[in-house]
PDB file of C-alpha atoms and ligand atoms in Angstrom:
ATOM      1  CA  MET Y   1     -38.794 -12.542   2.584  1.00  0.00           C
ATOM      2  CA  LYS Y   2     -39.870 -10.072   0.088  1.00  0.00           C
ATOM      3  CA  LEU Y   3     -40.559 -11.883  -3.105  1.00  0.00           C
ATOM      4  CA  ILE Y   4     -40.528 -10.453  -6.495  1.00  0.00           C
ATOM      5  CA  SER Y   5     -41.057 -11.054  -9.875  1.00  0.00           C
ATOM      6  CA  ALA Y   6     -39.029 -10.787 -12.387  1.00  0.00           C
ATOM      7  CA  LYS Y   7     -39.552 -11.594 -16.518  1.00  0.00           C
ATOM      8  CA  ASN Y   8     -36.041 -12.124 -17.883  1.00  0.00           C
ATOM      9  CA  GLN Y   9     -32.365 -12.179 -15.877  1.00  0.00           C
ATOM     10  CA  THR Y  10     -32.262  -8.317 -18.105  1.00  0.00           C
ATOM     11  CA  GLU Y  11     -35.396  -7.433 -15.390  1.00  0.00           C
ATOM     12  CA  MET Y  12     -34.146  -8.446 -12.927  1.00  0.00           C
ATOM     13  CA  SER Y  13     -30.777  -6.870 -12.968  1.00  0.00           C
ATOM     14  CA  ARG Y  14     -32.750  -4.106 -13.570  1.00  0.00           C
ATOM     15  CA  LYS Y  15     -35.360  -4.320 -10.076  1.00  0.00           C
ATOM     16  CA  ALA Y  16     -31.655  -5.807  -8.358  1.00  0.00           C
ATOM     17  CA  SER Y  17     -29.284  -1.735 -10.013  1.00  0.00           C
ATOM     18  CA  SER Y  18     -32.408  -0.239  -8.625  1.00  0.00           C
ATOM     19  CA  LEU Y  19     -32.639  -0.910  -5.290  1.00  0.00           C
ATOM     20  CA  ILE Y  20     -29.415  -0.378  -4.958  1.00  0.00           C
ATOM     21  CA  ILE Y  21     -28.913   2.907  -6.937  1.00  0.00           C
ATOM     22  CA  GLU Y  22     -31.298   3.737  -4.536  1.00  0.00           C
ATOM     23  CA  THR Y  23     -29.165   3.106  -1.756  1.00  0.00           C
ATOM     24  CA  VAL Y  24     -25.721   5.100  -2.817  1.00  0.00           C
ATOM     25  CA  ARG Y  25     -28.121   8.089  -3.609  1.00  0.00           C
ATOM     26  CA  SER Y  26     -29.780   8.390   0.116  1.00  0.00           C
ATOM     27  CA  ALA Y  27     -25.994   7.287   1.212  1.00  0.00           C
ATOM     28  CA  PRO Y  28     -23.618   7.567   0.198  1.00  0.00           C
ATOM     29  CA  GLU Y  29     -21.002   6.082   1.972  1.00  0.00           C
ATOM     30  CA  ALA Y  30     -23.372   3.547   1.830  1.00  0.00           C
ATOM     31  CA  VAL Y  31     -21.107  -0.140   2.549  1.00  0.00           C
ATOM     32  CA  LEU Y  32     -22.451  -2.461  -0.245  1.00  0.00           C
ATOM     33  CA  GLY Y  33     -21.774  -6.214   0.024  1.00  0.00           C
ATOM     34  CA  LEU Y  34     -20.631  -7.460  -2.828  1.00  0.00           C
ATOM     35  CA  ALA Y  35     -20.749 -10.702  -5.262  1.00  0.00           C
ATOM     36  CA  THR Y  36     -19.175 -12.244  -8.215  1.00  0.00           C
ATOM     37  CA  GLY Y  37     -20.934 -14.818 -10.450  1.00  0.00           C
ATOM     38  CA  SER Y  38     -23.251 -14.701 -13.372  1.00  0.00           C
ATOM     39  CA  THR Y  39     -25.955 -14.099 -11.113  1.00  0.00           C
ATOM     40  CA  PRO Y  40     -24.627 -10.061 -10.403  1.00  0.00           C
ATOM     41  CA  LEU Y  41     -23.336  -9.174 -13.815  1.00  0.00           C
ATOM     42  CA  GLY Y  42     -26.659  -7.971 -15.232  1.00  0.00           C
ATOM     43  CA  THR Y  43     -26.603  -5.846 -12.033  1.00  0.00           C
ATOM     44  CA  TYR Y  44     -23.287  -4.337 -12.268  1.00  0.00           C
ATOM     45  CA  GLN Y  45     -23.637  -3.830 -16.226  1.00  0.00           C
ATOM     46  CA  GLU Y  46     -26.556  -1.280 -15.250  1.00  0.00           C
ATOM     47  CA  LEU Y  47     -24.631   0.041 -12.517  1.00  0.00           C
ATOM     48  CA  ILE Y  48     -22.421   0.999 -15.048  1.00  0.00           C
ATOM     49  CA  ARG Y  49     -25.018   2.663 -17.291  1.00  0.00           C
ATOM     50  CA  ASP Y  50     -26.574   4.985 -14.703  1.00  0.00           C
ATOM     51  CA  HIS Y  51     -22.665   6.520 -13.181  1.00  0.00           C
ATOM     52  CA  SER Y  52     -22.682   7.569 -16.681  1.00  0.00           C
ATOM     53  CA  GLU Y  53     -25.649   7.760 -17.730  1.00  0.00           C
ATOM     54  CA  ASN Y  54     -27.185   9.424 -14.821  1.00  0.00           C
ATOM     55  CA  GLY Y  55     -23.701  10.092 -12.625  1.00  0.00           C
ATOM     56  CA  THR Y  56     -24.636   8.132  -9.451  1.00  0.00           C
ATOM     57  CA  SER Y  57     -21.536   8.673  -7.460  1.00  0.00           C
ATOM     58  CA  TYR Y  58     -19.550   5.713  -5.708  1.00  0.00           C
ATOM     59  CA  GLY Y  59     -16.772   8.053  -4.269  1.00  0.00           C
ATOM     60  CA  LYS Y  60     -18.026   7.544  -1.012  1.00  0.00           C
ATOM     61  CA  VAL Y  61     -19.844   3.812  -0.272  1.00  0.00           C
ATOM     62  CA  THR Y  62     -17.534   1.185   0.888  1.00  0.00           C
ATOM     63  CA  THR Y  63     -17.088  -2.648  -1.014  1.00  0.00           C
ATOM     64  CA  ILE Y  64     -17.238  -5.629   0.960  1.00  0.00           C
ATOM     65  CA  ASN Y  65     -16.676  -8.522  -1.112  1.00  0.00           C
ATOM     66  CA  LEU Y  66     -18.237 -11.639  -0.478  1.00  0.00           C
ATOM     67  CA  ASP Y  67     -14.737 -14.115  -1.078  1.00  0.00           C
ATOM     68  CA  GLU Y  68     -11.996 -14.846  -2.307  1.00  0.00           C
ATOM     69  CA  TYR Y  69     -10.317 -18.150  -4.063  1.00  0.00           C
ATOM     70  CA  VAL Y  70      -6.939 -18.971  -1.969  1.00  0.00           C
ATOM     71  CA  GLY Y  71      -4.007 -18.900  -3.926  1.00  0.00           C
ATOM     72  CA  LEU Y  72      -5.503 -16.801  -6.850  1.00  0.00           C
ATOM     73  CA  ASP Y  73      -3.824 -12.981  -6.331  1.00  0.00           C
ATOM     74  CA  ALA Y  74      -5.595  -9.711  -6.941  1.00  0.00           C
ATOM     75  CA  ASP Y  75      -3.310 -10.006 -11.018  1.00  0.00           C
ATOM     76  CA  ASP Y  76      -4.608 -13.485 -11.732  1.00  0.00           C
ATOM     77  CA  PRO Y  77      -7.144 -12.928 -14.743  1.00  0.00           C
ATOM     78  CA  ASN Y  78      -9.115 -16.190 -12.163  1.00  0.00           C
ATOM     79  CA  SER Y  79      -8.998 -13.910  -8.611  1.00  0.00           C
ATOM     80  CA  PHE Y  80     -12.730 -12.487  -7.946  1.00  0.00           C
ATOM     81  CA  ARG Y  81     -10.756  -9.107  -7.357  1.00  0.00           C
ATOM     82  CA  HIS Y  82      -9.577  -9.182 -10.892  1.00  0.00           C
ATOM     83  CA  PHE Y  83     -13.436 -10.215 -12.007  1.00  0.00           C
ATOM     84  CA  MET Y  84     -14.718  -7.308  -9.638  1.00  0.00           C
ATOM     85  CA  ASP Y  85     -11.959  -4.294 -11.638  1.00  0.00           C
ATOM     86  CA  ASN Y  86     -13.672  -6.136 -14.885  1.00  0.00           C
ATOM     87  CA  GLN Y  87     -16.980  -6.409 -14.539  1.00  0.00           C
ATOM     88  CA  LEU Y  88     -17.962  -2.467 -11.861  1.00  0.00           C
ATOM     89  CA  PHE Y  89     -15.499  -1.338 -10.212  1.00  0.00           C
ATOM     90  CA  GLU Y  90     -12.748   0.178 -13.288  1.00  0.00           C
ATOM     91  CA  ALA Y  91     -16.274   1.893 -14.502  1.00  0.00           C
ATOM     92  CA  LEU Y  92     -17.409   2.889 -11.462  1.00  0.00           C
ATOM     93  CA  ASP Y  93     -15.780   6.627  -9.077  1.00  0.00           C
ATOM     94  CA  ILE Y  94     -14.589   4.108  -7.191  1.00  0.00           C
ATOM     95  CA  SER Y  95     -10.653   3.929  -4.842  1.00  0.00           C
ATOM     96  CA  GLU Y  96      -8.937   1.011  -3.660  1.00  0.00           C
ATOM     97  CA  GLN Y  97      -8.913   2.729  -0.859  1.00  0.00           C
ATOM     98  CA  GLN Y  98     -12.520   1.935  -0.784  1.00  0.00           C
ATOM     99  CA  ILE Y  99     -13.088  -1.650  -2.607  1.00  0.00           C
ATOM    100  CA  HIS Y 100     -12.105  -4.976  -0.445  1.00  0.00           C
ATOM    101  CA  LEU Y 101     -12.350  -8.872  -0.177  1.00  0.00           C
ATOM    102  CA  PRO Y 102     -10.729 -10.999   1.297  1.00  0.00           C
ATOM    103  CA  ASN Y 103      -6.392 -11.732   0.500  1.00  0.00           C
ATOM    104  CA  GLY Y 104      -5.971 -15.262  -0.926  1.00  0.00           C
ATOM    105  CA  THR Y 105      -2.454 -15.118  -0.893  1.00  0.00           C
ATOM    106  CA  ALA Y 106      -2.282 -14.306   2.719  1.00  0.00           C
ATOM    107  CA  GLU Y 107       0.461 -15.923   4.576  1.00  0.00           C
ATOM    108  CA  ASN Y 108      -2.319 -16.908   7.607  1.00  0.00           C
ATOM    109  CA  LEU Y 109      -5.782 -17.184   6.876  1.00  0.00           C
ATOM    110  CA  ASP Y 110      -6.813 -17.824   9.918  1.00  0.00           C
ATOM    111  CA  ALA Y 111      -6.093 -14.363  10.666  1.00  0.00           C
ATOM    112  CA  GLU Y 112      -6.408 -13.086   7.356  1.00  0.00           C
ATOM    113  CA  CYS Y 113     -10.355 -14.171   8.250  1.00  0.00           C
ATOM    114  CA  GLU Y 114     -10.182 -12.165  11.420  1.00  0.00           C
ATOM    115  CA  ARG Y 115      -9.356  -9.711  10.017  1.00  0.00           C
ATOM    116  CA  TYR Y 116     -12.139  -8.879   7.298  1.00  0.00           C
ATOM    117  CA  ASP Y 117     -14.446  -9.806  10.682  1.00  0.00           C
ATOM    118  CA  ILE Y 118     -13.047  -6.648  12.526  1.00  0.00           C
ATOM    119  CA  LEU Y 119     -12.177  -4.894   9.152  1.00  0.00           C
ATOM    120  CA  ILE Y 120     -16.587  -5.001   8.230  1.00  0.00           C
ATOM    121  CA  LYS Y 121     -17.325  -3.975  12.013  1.00  0.00           C
ATOM    122  CA  GLN Y 122     -15.462  -1.175  11.375  1.00  0.00           C
ATOM    123  CA  THR Y 123     -17.182   0.147   8.639  1.00  0.00           C
ATOM    124  CA  GLY Y 124     -20.304   0.355  10.184  1.00  0.00           C
ATOM    125  CA  GLY Y 125     -21.759  -2.860   9.115  1.00  0.00           C
ATOM    126  CA  ILE Y 126     -23.190  -3.617   5.559  1.00  0.00           C
ATOM    127  CA  ASP Y 127     -26.346  -1.505   4.772  1.00  0.00           C
ATOM    128  CA  LEU Y 128     -27.707  -3.173   1.447  1.00  0.00           C
ATOM    129  CA  GLN Y 129     -26.068  -7.129   1.275  1.00  0.00           C
ATOM    130  CA  LEU Y 130     -25.898  -8.791  -2.483  1.00  0.00           C
ATOM    131  CA  LEU Y 131     -26.201 -12.624  -2.983  1.00  0.00           C
ATOM    132  CA  GLY Y 132     -26.198 -15.283  -5.895  1.00  0.00           C
ATOM    133  CA  ILE Y 133     -27.312 -18.584  -5.161  1.00  0.00           C
ATOM    134  CA  GLY Y 134     -25.419 -21.994  -5.691  1.00  0.00           C
ATOM    135  CA  GLU Y 135     -27.457 -24.644  -6.657  1.00  0.00           C
ATOM    136  CA  ASN Y 136     -27.354 -26.322  -3.790  1.00  0.00           C
ATOM    137  CA  GLY Y 137     -28.362 -23.024  -1.486  1.00  0.00           C
ATOM    138  CA  HIS Y 138     -24.107 -22.188  -1.184  1.00  0.00           C
ATOM    139  CA  ILE Y 139     -24.582 -18.654  -0.308  1.00  0.00           C
ATOM    140  CA  GLY Y 140     -20.724 -17.073  -0.588  1.00  0.00           C
ATOM    141  CA  PHE Y 141     -19.151 -20.297  -0.283  1.00  0.00           C
ATOM    142  CA  ASN Y 142     -20.869 -21.567   2.883  1.00  0.00           C
ATOM    143  CA  GLU Y 143     -21.495 -25.229   1.151  1.00  0.00           C
ATOM    144  CA  PRO Y 144     -24.186 -27.323   2.571  1.00  0.00           C
ATOM    145  CA  GLY Y 145     -23.546 -27.578   6.679  1.00  0.00           C
ATOM    146  CA  THR Y 146     -21.712 -24.990   7.357  1.00  0.00           C
ATOM    147  CA  PRO Y 147     -22.837 -23.805  10.850  1.00  0.00           C
ATOM    148  CA  PHE Y 148     -25.165 -20.393  11.388  1.00  0.00           C
ATOM    149  CA  SER Y 149     -23.043 -19.119  13.069  1.00  0.00           C
ATOM    150  CA  SER Y 150     -20.250 -19.096  10.346  1.00  0.00           C
ATOM    151  CA  ARG Y 151     -17.597 -15.404  10.676  1.00  0.00           C
ATOM    152  CA  THR Y 152     -15.186 -15.499   7.605  1.00  0.00           C
ATOM    153  CA  HIS Y 153     -13.700 -18.875   7.431  1.00  0.00           C
ATOM    154  CA  VAL Y 154     -11.353 -21.496   4.730  1.00  0.00           C
ATOM    155  CA  VAL Y 155     -13.475 -23.533   3.086  1.00  0.00           C
ATOM    156  CA  GLU Y 156     -12.503 -26.725   0.900  1.00  0.00           C
ATOM    157  CA  LEU Y 157     -15.229 -26.483  -2.282  1.00  0.00           C
ATOM    158  CA  THR Y 158     -16.657 -28.841  -3.485  1.00  0.00           C
ATOM    159  CA  GLU Y 159     -16.909 -31.012  -6.449  1.00  0.00           C
ATOM    160  CA  SER Y 160     -19.968 -29.803  -7.502  1.00  0.00           C
ATOM    161  CA  THR Y 161     -19.564 -25.300  -6.481  1.00  0.00           C
ATOM    162  CA  ARG Y 162     -15.187 -26.810  -9.106  1.00  0.00           C
ATOM    163  CA  LYS Y 163     -17.400 -27.666 -12.073  1.00  0.00           C
ATOM    164  CA  ALA Y 164     -20.010 -25.031 -11.496  1.00  0.00           C
ATOM    165  CA  ASN Y 165     -17.119 -22.277 -11.088  1.00  0.00           C
ATOM    166  CA  ALA Y 166     -15.033 -23.931 -14.308  1.00  0.00           C
ATOM    167  CA  ARG Y 167     -16.081 -22.574 -16.866  1.00  0.00           C
ATOM    168  CA  PHE Y 168     -14.491 -19.552 -15.829  1.00  0.00           C
ATOM    169  CA  PHE Y 169     -11.189 -20.619 -16.215  1.00  0.00           C
ATOM    170  CA  GLU Y 170      -9.336 -22.436 -18.833  1.00  0.00           C
ATOM    171  CA  ARG Y 171      -8.936 -25.737 -17.614  1.00  0.00           C
ATOM    172  CA  PRO Y 172     -10.891 -27.671 -14.629  1.00  0.00           C
ATOM    173  CA  GLU Y 173      -8.577 -28.864 -12.573  1.00  0.00           C
ATOM    174  CA  ASP Y 174      -7.390 -24.725 -11.955  1.00  0.00           C
ATOM    175  CA  VAL Y 175     -10.015 -24.204 -10.833  1.00  0.00           C
ATOM    176  CA  PRO Y 176      -9.022 -23.536  -6.907  1.00  0.00           C
ATOM    177  CA  THR Y 177      -9.798 -26.326  -3.890  1.00  0.00           C
ATOM    178  CA  HIS Y 178     -10.787 -23.738  -1.310  1.00  0.00           C
ATOM    179  CA  ALA Y 179     -10.985 -20.731  -0.527  1.00  0.00           C
ATOM    180  CA  ILE Y 180     -12.397 -17.698   1.822  1.00  0.00           C
ATOM    181  CA  THR Y 181     -15.364 -16.388   2.875  1.00  0.00           C
ATOM    182  CA  MET Y 182     -17.892 -14.024   4.940  1.00  0.00           C
ATOM    183  CA  GLY Y 183     -19.856 -16.657   7.065  1.00  0.00           C
ATOM    184  CA  ILE Y 184     -23.424 -17.097   7.334  1.00  0.00           C
ATOM    185  CA  ASP Y 185     -23.856 -15.387  10.280  1.00  0.00           C
ATOM    186  CA  SER Y 186     -21.577 -12.078   8.987  1.00  0.00           C
ATOM    187  CA  ILE Y 187     -23.682 -12.515   6.337  1.00  0.00           C
ATOM    188  CA  LEU Y 188     -26.568 -11.904   8.649  1.00  0.00           C
ATOM    189  CA  GLN Y 189     -24.963  -8.996   9.888  1.00  0.00           C
ATOM    190  CA  SER Y 190     -26.226  -7.549   7.346  1.00  0.00           C
ATOM    191  CA  GLN Y 191     -29.071  -4.643   7.370  1.00  0.00           C
ATOM    192  CA  LYS Y 192     -30.568  -5.578   4.181  1.00  0.00           C
ATOM    193  CA  ILE Y 193     -29.256  -8.804   1.822  1.00  0.00           C
ATOM    194  CA  LEU Y 194     -30.694  -8.678  -2.086  1.00  0.00           C
ATOM    195  CA  LEU Y 195     -31.373 -12.596  -3.768  1.00  0.00           C
ATOM    196  CA  LEU Y 196     -31.085 -12.837  -6.697  1.00  0.00           C
ATOM    197  CA  ALA Y 197     -31.500 -15.302  -9.250  1.00  0.00           C
ATOM    198  CA  PHE Y 198     -32.362 -16.290 -12.432  1.00  0.00           C
ATOM    199  CA  GLY Y 199     -32.443 -19.325 -14.539  1.00  0.00           C
ATOM    200  CA  ALA Y 200     -34.261 -22.763 -15.454  1.00  0.00           C
ATOM    201  CA  SER Y 201     -30.944 -23.591 -13.435  1.00  0.00           C
ATOM    202  CA  LYS Y 202     -31.780 -22.201  -9.502  1.00  0.00           C
ATOM    203  CA  ALA Y 203     -35.344 -22.924  -9.949  1.00  0.00           C
ATOM    204  CA  GLU Y 204     -34.506 -25.917  -7.665  1.00  0.00           C
ATOM    205  CA  ALA Y 205     -33.367 -23.983  -4.914  1.00  0.00           C
ATOM    206  CA  ILE Y 206     -35.156 -21.150  -5.075  1.00  0.00           C
ATOM    207  CA  LYS Y 207     -37.852 -24.286  -4.130  1.00  0.00           C
ATOM    208  CA  ARG Y 208     -36.533 -24.649  -0.913  1.00  0.00           C
ATOM    209  CA  LEU Y 209     -35.864 -21.744   0.058  1.00  0.00           C
ATOM    210  CA  VAL Y 210     -38.629 -20.502  -0.301  1.00  0.00           C
ATOM    211  CA  HIS Y 211     -41.126 -23.517   0.708  1.00  0.00           C
ATOM    212  CA  GLY Y 212     -38.617 -25.087   2.600  1.00  0.00           C
ATOM    213  CA  GLY Y 213     -37.706 -25.391   5.894  1.00  0.00           C
ATOM    214  CA  VAL Y 214     -34.896 -23.210   7.933  1.00  0.00           C
ATOM    215  CA  SER Y 215     -31.666 -26.254   8.034  1.00  0.00           C
ATOM    216  CA  GLU Y 216     -27.490 -25.615   8.102  1.00  0.00           C
ATOM    217  CA  ASP Y 217     -27.799 -28.730   5.268  1.00  0.00           C
ATOM    218  CA  PHE Y 218     -29.386 -25.521   2.944  1.00  0.00           C
ATOM    219  CA  PRO Y 219     -27.398 -22.761   3.455  1.00  0.00           C
ATOM    220  CA  ALA Y 220     -30.008 -20.336   2.044  1.00  0.00           C
ATOM    221  CA  SER Y 221     -33.017 -20.827   4.239  1.00  0.00           C
ATOM    222  CA  ALA Y 222     -30.887 -19.273   7.059  1.00  0.00           C
ATOM    223  CA  LEU Y 223     -31.380 -16.099   5.117  1.00  0.00           C
ATOM    224  CA  LYS Y 224     -35.341 -17.196   6.764  1.00  0.00           C
ATOM    225  CA  ARG Y 225     -34.177 -15.568   9.870  1.00  0.00           C
ATOM    226  CA  HIS Y 226     -32.869 -12.003   8.665  1.00  0.00           C
ATOM    227  CA  ASP Y 227     -35.641 -10.082   8.484  1.00  0.00           C
ATOM    228  CA  ASP Y 228     -35.203  -7.479   5.220  1.00  0.00           C
ATOM    229  CA  VAL Y 229     -34.583 -10.029   2.740  1.00  0.00           C
ATOM    230  CA  THR Y 230     -35.437  -9.205  -0.992  1.00  0.00           C
ATOM    231  CA  LEU Y 231     -35.308 -12.011  -3.811  1.00  0.00           C
ATOM    232  CA  ILE Y 232     -35.261 -11.164  -6.764  1.00  0.00           C
ATOM    233  CA  ALA Y 233     -35.582 -14.086  -9.740  1.00  0.00           C
ATOM    234  CA  ASP Y 234     -37.290 -14.557 -13.009  1.00  0.00           C
ATOM    235  CA  GLU Y 235     -39.587 -16.204 -14.367  1.00  0.00           C
ATOM    236  CA  GLU Y 236     -37.876 -19.686 -14.783  1.00  0.00           C
ATOM    237  CA  ALA Y 237     -35.825 -19.755 -11.749  1.00  0.00           C
ATOM    238  CA  LEU Y 238     -39.942 -19.445 -10.312  1.00  0.00           C
ATOM    239  CA  ALA Y 239     -41.086 -21.974 -11.997  1.00  0.00           C
ATOM    240  CA  LEU Y 240     -41.501 -24.423  -9.356  1.00  0.00           C
ATOM    241  CA  VAL Y 241     -42.907 -21.711  -6.452  1.00  0.00           C
TER     242      VAL Y 241
HETATM  243  C1  GLP T   1     -20.470 -19.187  -6.513  1.00  0.00           C
HETATM  244  C2  GLP T   1     -20.547 -18.043  -5.273  1.00  0.00           C
HETATM  245  C3  GLP T   1     -21.708 -17.102  -5.447  1.00  0.00           C
HETATM  246  C4  GLP T   1     -22.396 -17.220  -5.943  1.00  0.00           C
HETATM  247  C5  GLP T   1     -22.925 -18.722  -6.365  1.00  0.00           C
HETATM  248  C6  GLP T   1     -23.848 -18.810  -8.556  1.00  0.00           C
HETATM  249  O1  GLP T   1     -18.794 -20.501  -6.091  1.00  0.00           O
HETATM  250  N1  GLP T   1     -18.727 -17.960  -4.703  1.00  0.00           N
HETATM  251  O2  GLP T   1     -20.946 -16.109  -4.237  1.00  0.00           O
HETATM  252  O3  GLP T   1     -23.029 -16.292  -5.557  1.00  0.00           O
HETATM  253  O4  GLP T   1     -21.508 -19.482  -6.720  1.00  0.00           O
HETATM  254  O5  GLP T   1     -22.951 -18.650  -8.839  1.00  0.00           O
HETATM  255  P1  GLP T   1     -23.486 -18.333 -10.293  1.00  0.00           P
HETATM  256  O6  GLP T   1     -24.100 -17.383  -9.834  1.00  0.00           O
HETATM  257  O7  GLP T   1     -22.915 -18.053 -10.869  1.00  0.00           O
HETATM  258  O8  GLP T   1     -24.955 -19.334 -11.142  1.00  0.00           O
END
């Protein structure tokens, strides 16, 4: 795993966006794996700034998001689809057909998971997967204990993850109990992985990732089995490394 340190969130976002922009400029038809949460927000802002200042085009990319809540449709202000539209897609030259997220309101959720895995394969696979990390080491919504062999699946969110995500919802009880997430193996199939972390709340997880062993108790440790992972983290997140 390659480690790049950044002074703060702003610098982390600039460095991350440069890597994404480079990817899209050298391969306009790149398949980008995208993430939600606070971590990639600054990176998305940098992509938008670069798109408007330098004209980097997203007209031919394909985007595949990691996860979506079960029960929330695309128009729901708390859905990840809505988040992505607001934080990134609406400001880029990207059309509906290029954008993919799991459908959290599908009638048959297992069939939806299968569809998503097939879709990823049909795109030729993800070229660059952007990831954040949960305080408990989760990636996507793969909670501790998730088999490393997992493909896209439905998960029951842990209390700690629901609590951490409650800040985006009006009332804590509105946080869905389940989500569809790309599995750990689905994530590991990506050509390159770009993991981001900032802030003191991620310091323990980053310490365990860098210094700890590989174990299903700590989902992010699976990334050590991939040979092209770049971790960009700020000084606070790296404080215990
Ligand atoms: C969420 C998301 C993850 C994200 C993580 C960290 O539950 N499903 O994709 O990386 O938790 O969130 P944040 O970036 O807000 O710290």
